[in-house]
Short mmCIF file of C-alpha atoms in Angstrom, two decimals:
data_model
loop_
_atom_site.label_atom_id
_atom_site.label_comp_id
_atom_site.label_asym_id
_atom_site.label_seq_id
_atom_site.Cartn_x
_atom_site.Cartn_y
_atom_site.Cartn_z
CA MET R 229 225.78 -11.23 189.67
CA GLY R 230 225.66 -11.90 185.68
CA GLU R 231 223.83 -10.15 183.17
CA ALA R 232 220.74 -12.71 183.16
CA THR R 233 220.19 -12.01 187.11
CA CYS R 234 220.26 -8.33 186.75
CA VAL R 235 217.97 -7.94 183.40
CA THR R 236 215.42 -10.08 185.67
CA GLU R 237 216.09 -8.34 188.87
CA CYS R 238 215.38 -5.01 186.97
CA TRP R 239 212.57 -6.45 185.32
CA TRP R 240 210.89 -7.30 188.73
CA VAL R 241 211.64 -4.42 190.51
CA GLN R 242 210.18 -2.14 187.40
CA LEU R 243 206.98 -4.22 187.68
CA HIS R 244 206.64 -4.04 191.82
CA ARG R 245 207.17 -0.13 191.26
CA VAL R 246 204.41 0.35 188.86
CA CYS R 247 202.35 -2.08 191.45
CA THR R 248 203.06 0.29 194.17
CA ARG R 249 202.55 3.39 191.83
CA HIS R 250 198.77 2.51 191.46
CA CYS R 251 198.41 1.47 195.00
CA VAL R 252 196.34 -1.88 194.29
CA TRP R 253 194.33 -3.80 196.74
CA PHE R 254 193.72 -6.98 195.39
CA GLY R 255 190.98 -8.19 197.07
CA HIS R 256 188.23 -11.36 196.18
CA SER R 257 185.05 -9.03 196.11
CA GLU R 258 186.84 -6.55 193.89
CA MET R 259 189.56 -5.45 191.91
CA ASN R 260 191.14 -2.61 189.99
CA LEU R 261 192.70 -3.11 186.52
CA SER R 262 194.35 0.17 186.38
CA TRP R 263 197.84 -0.99 186.66
CA ILE R 264 197.32 -4.52 185.04
CA SER R 265 196.61 -2.63 181.52
CA LYS R 266 200.20 -1.05 181.93
CA ILE R 267 202.32 -4.36 182.58
CA GLN R 268 204.93 -5.76 180.05
CA VAL R 269 206.48 -8.51 180.53
CA ASN R 270 210.28 -8.12 179.60
CA GLN R 271 210.94 -11.39 177.63
CA PRO R 272 214.65 -11.23 176.76
CA ALA R 273 215.42 -11.05 180.82
CA VAL R 274 212.83 -13.98 180.78
CA LEU R 275 214.53 -16.22 178.75
CA ARG R 276 217.61 -15.92 179.84
CA ARG R 277 216.58 -16.65 183.41
CA ALA R 278 215.25 -19.59 182.58
CA GLN R 279 218.32 -20.54 180.53
CA GLN R 280 220.27 -20.62 184.22
CA ILE R 281 217.25 -22.86 185.59
CA GLN R 282 218.17 -25.63 182.57
CA ALA R 283 221.99 -25.48 182.67
CA ARG R 284 222.04 -26.32 186.07
CA ARG R 285 223.81 -29.19 187.03
CA THR R 286 221.38 -31.79 189.52
CA VAL R 287 222.17 -33.19 192.72
CA LYS R 288 223.53 -36.75 193.20
CA LYS R 289 223.59 -40.22 195.40
CA GLU R 290 221.58 -39.71 198.26
CA TRP R 291 221.07 -35.71 198.17
CA GLN R 292 219.01 -36.61 194.52
CA ALA R 293 216.90 -39.93 196.23
CA ALA R 294 215.85 -37.78 199.07
CA TRP R 295 214.49 -34.49 196.80
CA LEU R 296 212.98 -37.34 194.32
CA LEU R 297 210.81 -38.68 197.44
CA LYS R 298 209.81 -35.34 197.97
CA ALA R 299 209.00 -34.80 194.67
CA VAL R 300 206.37 -37.45 194.83
CA THR R 301 204.42 -36.09 197.08
CA PHE R 302 203.93 -33.27 194.95
CA ILE R 303 202.51 -35.06 192.14
CA ASP R 304 198.77 -35.09 191.18
CA LEU R 305 198.84 -38.56 189.59
CA THR R 306 196.39 -37.97 186.62
CA THR R 307 194.57 -40.05 183.77
CA LEU R 308 192.63 -37.92 181.68
CA SER R 309 191.85 -40.70 178.85
CA GLY R 310 189.11 -41.43 176.89
CA ASP R 311 189.40 -45.02 177.78
CA ASP R 312 189.76 -44.51 181.62
CA THR R 313 187.51 -47.26 183.27
CA TYR R 314 186.87 -47.72 186.98
CA SER R 315 189.71 -50.36 187.10
CA ASN R 316 192.60 -48.26 185.97
CA ILE R 317 191.03 -45.69 188.23
CA GLN R 318 191.22 -47.96 190.91
CA ARG R 319 194.81 -49.36 190.26
CA LEU R 320 196.02 -45.57 190.04
CA CYS R 321 194.35 -44.90 193.25
CA TYR R 322 196.75 -47.98 194.50
CA LYS R 323 199.78 -46.72 193.15
CA ALA R 324 198.92 -43.07 194.88
CA LYS R 325 198.73 -44.93 198.26
CA TYR R 326 202.11 -46.83 197.41
CA PRO R 327 203.96 -44.81 195.20
CA ILE R 328 207.53 -46.52 195.50
CA ARG R 329 208.31 -49.99 196.10
CA GLU R 330 207.99 -51.06 199.82
CA ASP R 331 211.17 -52.92 199.65
CA LEU R 332 213.16 -49.59 198.55
CA LEU R 333 211.67 -47.61 200.81
CA GLU R 334 212.82 -49.92 203.47
CA SER R 335 216.11 -49.77 201.76
CA LEU R 336 216.49 -45.65 202.20
CA ASN R 337 214.83 -46.39 206.04
CA MET R 338 211.96 -44.30 204.71
CA HIS R 339 209.11 -46.96 204.90
CA ASP R 340 207.12 -45.40 207.57
CA LYS R 341 207.14 -42.22 206.85
CA GLY R 342 203.82 -42.37 205.18
CA ILE R 343 204.83 -41.25 201.52
CA THR R 344 202.00 -40.77 199.23
CA THR R 345 201.07 -38.71 195.95
CA ALA R 346 199.28 -35.57 196.53
CA ALA R 347 196.18 -36.24 195.12
CA VAL R 348 194.52 -38.02 192.25
CA CYS R 349 192.84 -36.35 188.98
CA VAL R 350 190.41 -37.66 187.00
CA TYR R 351 187.85 -36.39 184.55
CA PRO R 352 184.53 -35.66 186.47
CA ALA R 353 182.50 -38.76 185.58
CA ARG R 354 185.42 -41.01 187.38
CA VAL R 355 185.04 -38.96 190.41
CA CYS R 356 182.87 -41.49 192.05
CA ASP R 357 185.56 -44.37 190.62
CA ALA R 358 188.41 -42.55 192.42
CA VAL R 359 186.55 -41.52 195.86
CA LYS R 360 185.20 -45.43 196.35
CA ALA R 361 188.77 -46.84 195.46
CA LEU R 362 190.54 -44.65 197.88
CA LYS R 363 188.25 -45.49 200.24
CA ALA R 364 188.42 -49.01 200.14
CA ALA R 365 191.86 -49.08 200.44
CA GLY R 366 191.32 -47.22 203.59
CA CYS R 367 193.37 -43.96 202.17
CA THR R 368 192.53 -40.11 202.41
CA ILE R 369 194.53 -38.97 199.63
CA PRO R 370 191.97 -35.94 197.95
CA VAL R 371 190.31 -36.63 194.40
CA ALA R 372 191.16 -34.04 192.00
CA SER R 373 188.96 -32.99 189.08
CA VAL R 374 188.99 -31.25 185.94
CA ALA R 375 185.84 -29.55 184.92
CA THR R 376 184.56 -26.31 182.99
CA GLY R 377 184.95 -28.11 179.59
CA PHE R 378 188.27 -29.06 180.16
CA PRO R 379 190.62 -29.01 178.08
CA ALA R 380 189.03 -26.52 175.55
CA GLY R 381 186.95 -24.54 177.59
CA GLN R 382 184.69 -23.78 174.95
CA THR R 383 181.39 -24.77 176.58
CA HIS R 384 178.42 -22.53 177.47
CA LEU R 385 178.92 -21.28 181.49
CA LYS R 386 176.12 -22.60 182.67
CA THR R 387 176.98 -26.00 181.43
CA ARG R 388 180.78 -25.09 182.74
CA LEU R 389 178.99 -24.77 186.30
CA GLU R 390 177.00 -27.38 186.65
CA GLU R 391 180.14 -30.01 185.86
CA VAL R 392 181.85 -28.38 189.17
CA LYS R 393 178.59 -28.85 191.35
CA LEU R 394 178.65 -32.31 189.80
CA ALA R 395 182.33 -33.25 190.64
CA VAL R 396 181.79 -31.65 194.15
CA GLU R 397 178.59 -33.56 195.24
CA ASP R 398 180.51 -36.46 194.36
CA GLY R 399 183.40 -36.37 196.39
CA ALA R 400 185.93 -34.10 194.61
CA THR R 401 187.82 -31.97 197.37
CA GLU R 402 189.73 -30.00 194.12
CA ILE R 403 188.50 -28.60 191.41
CA ASP R 404 191.26 -27.65 188.14
CA VAL R 405 189.14 -25.35 186.12
CA VAL R 406 190.19 -24.42 182.47
CA ILE R 407 189.64 -20.51 181.59
CA ASN R 408 188.00 -19.43 178.62
CA ARG R 409 190.92 -18.15 176.70
CA THR R 410 188.76 -16.08 174.58
CA LEU R 411 188.45 -13.79 176.76
CA VAL R 412 192.48 -13.61 177.53
CA LEU R 413 193.03 -13.10 173.83
CA THR R 414 190.51 -10.29 173.59
CA GLY R 415 191.34 -8.31 177.04
CA GLN R 416 187.93 -9.21 178.58
CA TRP R 417 189.68 -8.87 181.94
CA GLU R 418 186.73 -8.05 183.99
CA ALA R 419 184.40 -10.73 181.86
CA LEU R 420 187.43 -13.58 183.26
CA TYR R 421 187.18 -12.53 186.94
CA ASP R 422 183.49 -12.75 187.14
CA GLU R 423 183.60 -16.01 185.42
CA ILE R 424 186.30 -17.54 187.77
CA ARG R 425 184.21 -16.19 190.70
CA GLN R 426 181.20 -18.00 189.84
CA PHE R 427 183.33 -21.06 189.64
CA ARG R 428 184.84 -20.29 193.20
CA LYS R 429 181.26 -20.23 194.20
CA ALA R 430 180.57 -23.65 192.56
CA CYS R 431 183.04 -25.22 194.41
CA GLY R 432 182.14 -24.53 198.03
CA LYS R 433 184.80 -25.96 200.23
CA ALA R 434 186.34 -27.46 197.23
CA HIS R 435 190.03 -26.20 196.69
CA LEU R 436 190.17 -23.92 193.08
CA LYS R 437 192.99 -24.73 190.67
CA THR R 438 192.67 -22.52 188.15
CA ILE R 439 194.34 -23.54 184.73
CA LEU R 440 195.51 -20.98 182.27
CA ALA R 441 196.57 -23.06 179.27
CA THR R 442 199.55 -20.82 178.87
CA GLY R 443 200.52 -22.50 175.46
CA GLU R 444 197.17 -20.34 174.13
CA LEU R 445 197.20 -17.09 176.01
CA GLY R 446 199.79 -15.33 173.01
CA SER R 447 202.43 -13.83 174.93
CA LEU R 448 204.07 -14.06 178.97
CA THR R 449 202.06 -10.98 179.49
CA ASN R 450 198.91 -12.10 178.62
CA VAL R 451 200.39 -14.99 181.06
CA TYR R 452 200.96 -12.39 184.23
CA LYS R 453 197.67 -10.67 184.11
CA ALA R 454 196.12 -13.86 184.01
CA SER R 455 197.36 -15.18 186.83
CA MET R 456 196.95 -12.14 188.81
CA ILE R 457 193.56 -12.03 187.26
CA ALA R 458 192.76 -15.49 188.50
CA MET R 459 194.21 -15.04 192.37
CA MET R 460 191.71 -12.14 192.62
CA ALA R 461 189.10 -14.12 191.73
CA GLY R 462 190.21 -16.58 194.53
CA SER R 463 191.69 -19.34 192.99
CA ASP R 464 193.99 -21.67 195.66
CA PHE R 465 196.32 -22.81 192.83
CA ILE R 466 196.75 -21.38 189.16
CA LYS R 467 198.08 -24.19 186.87
CA THR R 468 199.97 -23.85 183.57
CA SER R 469 198.57 -26.39 181.63
CA THR R 470 195.82 -29.44 180.56
CA GLY R 471 198.79 -30.98 179.41
CA LYS R 472 196.54 -31.04 175.85
CA GLU R 473 198.11 -28.61 174.21
CA THR R 474 200.63 -28.19 172.13
CA VAL R 475 203.29 -26.45 174.54
CA ASN R 476 202.37 -27.02 178.22
CA ALA R 477 204.39 -26.44 181.07
CA THR R 478 207.70 -24.37 179.93
CA PHE R 479 209.79 -22.57 182.47
CA PRO R 480 209.74 -19.20 181.02
CA VAL R 481 205.80 -19.20 181.64
CA ALA R 482 206.18 -20.44 184.79
CA ILE R 483 208.90 -17.84 186.23
CA VAL R 484 205.98 -15.07 185.34
CA MET R 485 203.52 -16.83 186.96
CA LEU R 486 205.72 -17.20 190.20
CA ARG R 487 206.59 -13.34 190.21
CA ALA R 488 202.81 -13.29 189.99
CA ILE R 489 202.05 -15.13 193.30
CA ARG R 490 205.08 -13.62 194.95
CA ASP R 491 203.65 -10.39 193.98
CA PHE R 492 200.19 -10.96 195.15
CA PHE R 493 201.36 -12.27 198.47
CA TRP R 494 203.51 -9.23 198.55
CA LYS R 495 200.06 -7.21 198.07
CA THR R 496 197.91 -9.56 200.56
CA GLY R 497 200.11 -11.80 202.15
CA LYS R 498 197.91 -14.82 200.33
CA LYS R 499 199.71 -17.25 199.40
CA ILE R 500 198.51 -18.66 196.18
CA GLY R 501 199.88 -22.38 194.93
CA PHE R 502 201.35 -23.18 191.37
CA LYS R 503 201.15 -26.28 189.47
CA PRO R 504 202.87 -27.09 186.67
CA ALA R 505 201.37 -29.49 184.50
CA GLY R 506 201.77 -31.06 181.12
CA GLY R 507 205.36 -32.71 179.95
CA ILE R 508 206.84 -33.34 183.13
CA ARG R 509 208.51 -36.93 182.46
CA SER R 510 211.47 -37.17 183.80
CA ALA R 511 212.98 -37.58 187.41
CA LYS R 512 215.40 -34.63 186.22
CA ASP R 513 212.64 -32.96 185.11
CA SER R 514 210.79 -32.75 188.72
CA LEU R 515 214.64 -31.44 190.33
CA ALA R 516 214.55 -28.75 188.19
CA TRP R 517 210.58 -27.47 188.94
CA LEU R 518 211.49 -27.85 193.33
CA SER R 519 214.87 -26.17 192.35
CA LEU R 520 212.76 -23.30 190.55
CA ILE R 521 210.20 -23.31 193.38
CA LYS R 522 212.73 -22.80 196.10
CA GLU R 523 214.65 -20.17 194.68
CA GLU R 524 211.14 -18.07 193.53
CA LEU R 525 208.99 -18.41 196.39
CA GLY R 526 211.46 -20.27 199.07
CA ASP R 527 210.69 -23.21 200.83
CA GLU R 528 207.47 -22.63 202.13
CA TRP R 529 206.04 -23.46 198.94
CA LEU R 530 207.35 -26.30 198.62
CA LYS R 531 204.83 -28.45 200.50
CA PRO R 532 201.78 -29.87 199.03
CA GLU R 533 199.20 -27.13 199.88
CA LEU R 534 201.23 -24.89 197.78
CA PHE R 535 203.14 -26.84 194.79
CA ARG R 536 201.65 -29.94 193.08
CA ILE R 537 203.04 -31.17 190.01
CA GLY R 538 200.79 -32.48 187.72
CA ALA R 539 201.91 -35.86 185.50
CA SER R 540 201.08 -39.35 184.54
CA ALA R 541 204.06 -40.88 183.74
CA LEU R 542 206.60 -38.88 186.06
CA LEU R 543 206.32 -41.18 188.69
CA SER R 544 207.46 -44.39 186.76
CA ASP R 545 210.45 -42.30 186.11
CA ILE R 546 211.04 -41.56 189.78
CA GLU R 547 210.50 -45.06 190.86
CA ARG R 548 213.47 -45.99 188.42
CA GLN R 549 215.91 -43.67 189.50
CA ILE R 550 215.33 -44.57 193.30
CA TYR R 551 215.64 -48.23 192.49
CA HIS R 552 218.66 -47.47 190.55
CA HIS R 553 220.19 -45.57 193.70
CA VAL R 554 219.08 -48.53 196.06
CA THR R 555 220.39 -51.63 193.50
CA GLY R 556 223.29 -49.90 191.69
CA ARG R 557 221.35 -51.34 188.18
CA TYR R 558 218.38 -49.61 186.24
CA ALA R 559 214.77 -51.98 186.51
CA ALA R 560 213.55 -54.01 184.22
CA TYR R 561 209.35 -52.57 182.94
CA HIS R 562 208.22 -55.61 184.97
CA ASP R 563 210.22 -55.03 187.89
CA LEU R 564 208.25 -51.91 188.57
CA PRO R 565 204.47 -52.06 187.30
CA MET R 566 202.66 -48.86 186.98
CA CYS R 567 199.28 -48.44 187.00
#
């Protein structure tokens, strides 16, 4: 066992001992913050673990193709642009239903496996467009909506809650909310918990994905604490970023969030999902993320109910790699039109 692994294990064992010593029960209606104030993440150990992941060689040939097709099923295919219209939402939804060209899937004998993306993700005002387009395509892919003053979260709480309710009324079955980063940076953990609890209530039966905007939280210790508070408050997923920050999904942040998910599961038996988002553009990136999930949380988390990748450009590169695997050459731009 290498030094980096040992250090990481020591950090995690230390963290687990702190949790056990304070006898914490993580409920969705109450919380105990006495132990969270004592948590300190060992940043050098986390960074060494992240370097291990990035240094590994990826799988090749048919194994790579298989993992890339699996990665497609985890993608929340996203458009969050100021110039979104019904026509490009319609194209997005069509691509979500048919993410890989049919002839390529037939060559891999995967044409009858029902491969689609996990969801489409849009602004609240475009939810109706997405629901309409997917219904017209005869597709049951979920519609996810960002909300609560995305991406900054700096609007009044009443306005943010109303935005969640409207998105759900329009047909969104998954809501990606952003937290108020001020509450993390100033250590107002109870206020953060209360706010997310209100988001949870506003979502009703819709799944709640809580965006931590980790690039703006100041430290890995804050990332861990915010992750735990979000899960205590009833989040179904915790998500790294909005994709609009200067720093988005990174492996050090992911390791801390995944360890928080694992600890929460140990304490409660409840599995919480994880969604990295922002800056994941290449097929190689997606393979590294799948490998990380497999190692940190196990195969049980490698399903759309517990793992998503927020991306817009990623699917294009995955399809290019599948095309290369099947034909032996890379596709021209016009060969694989993207939405």
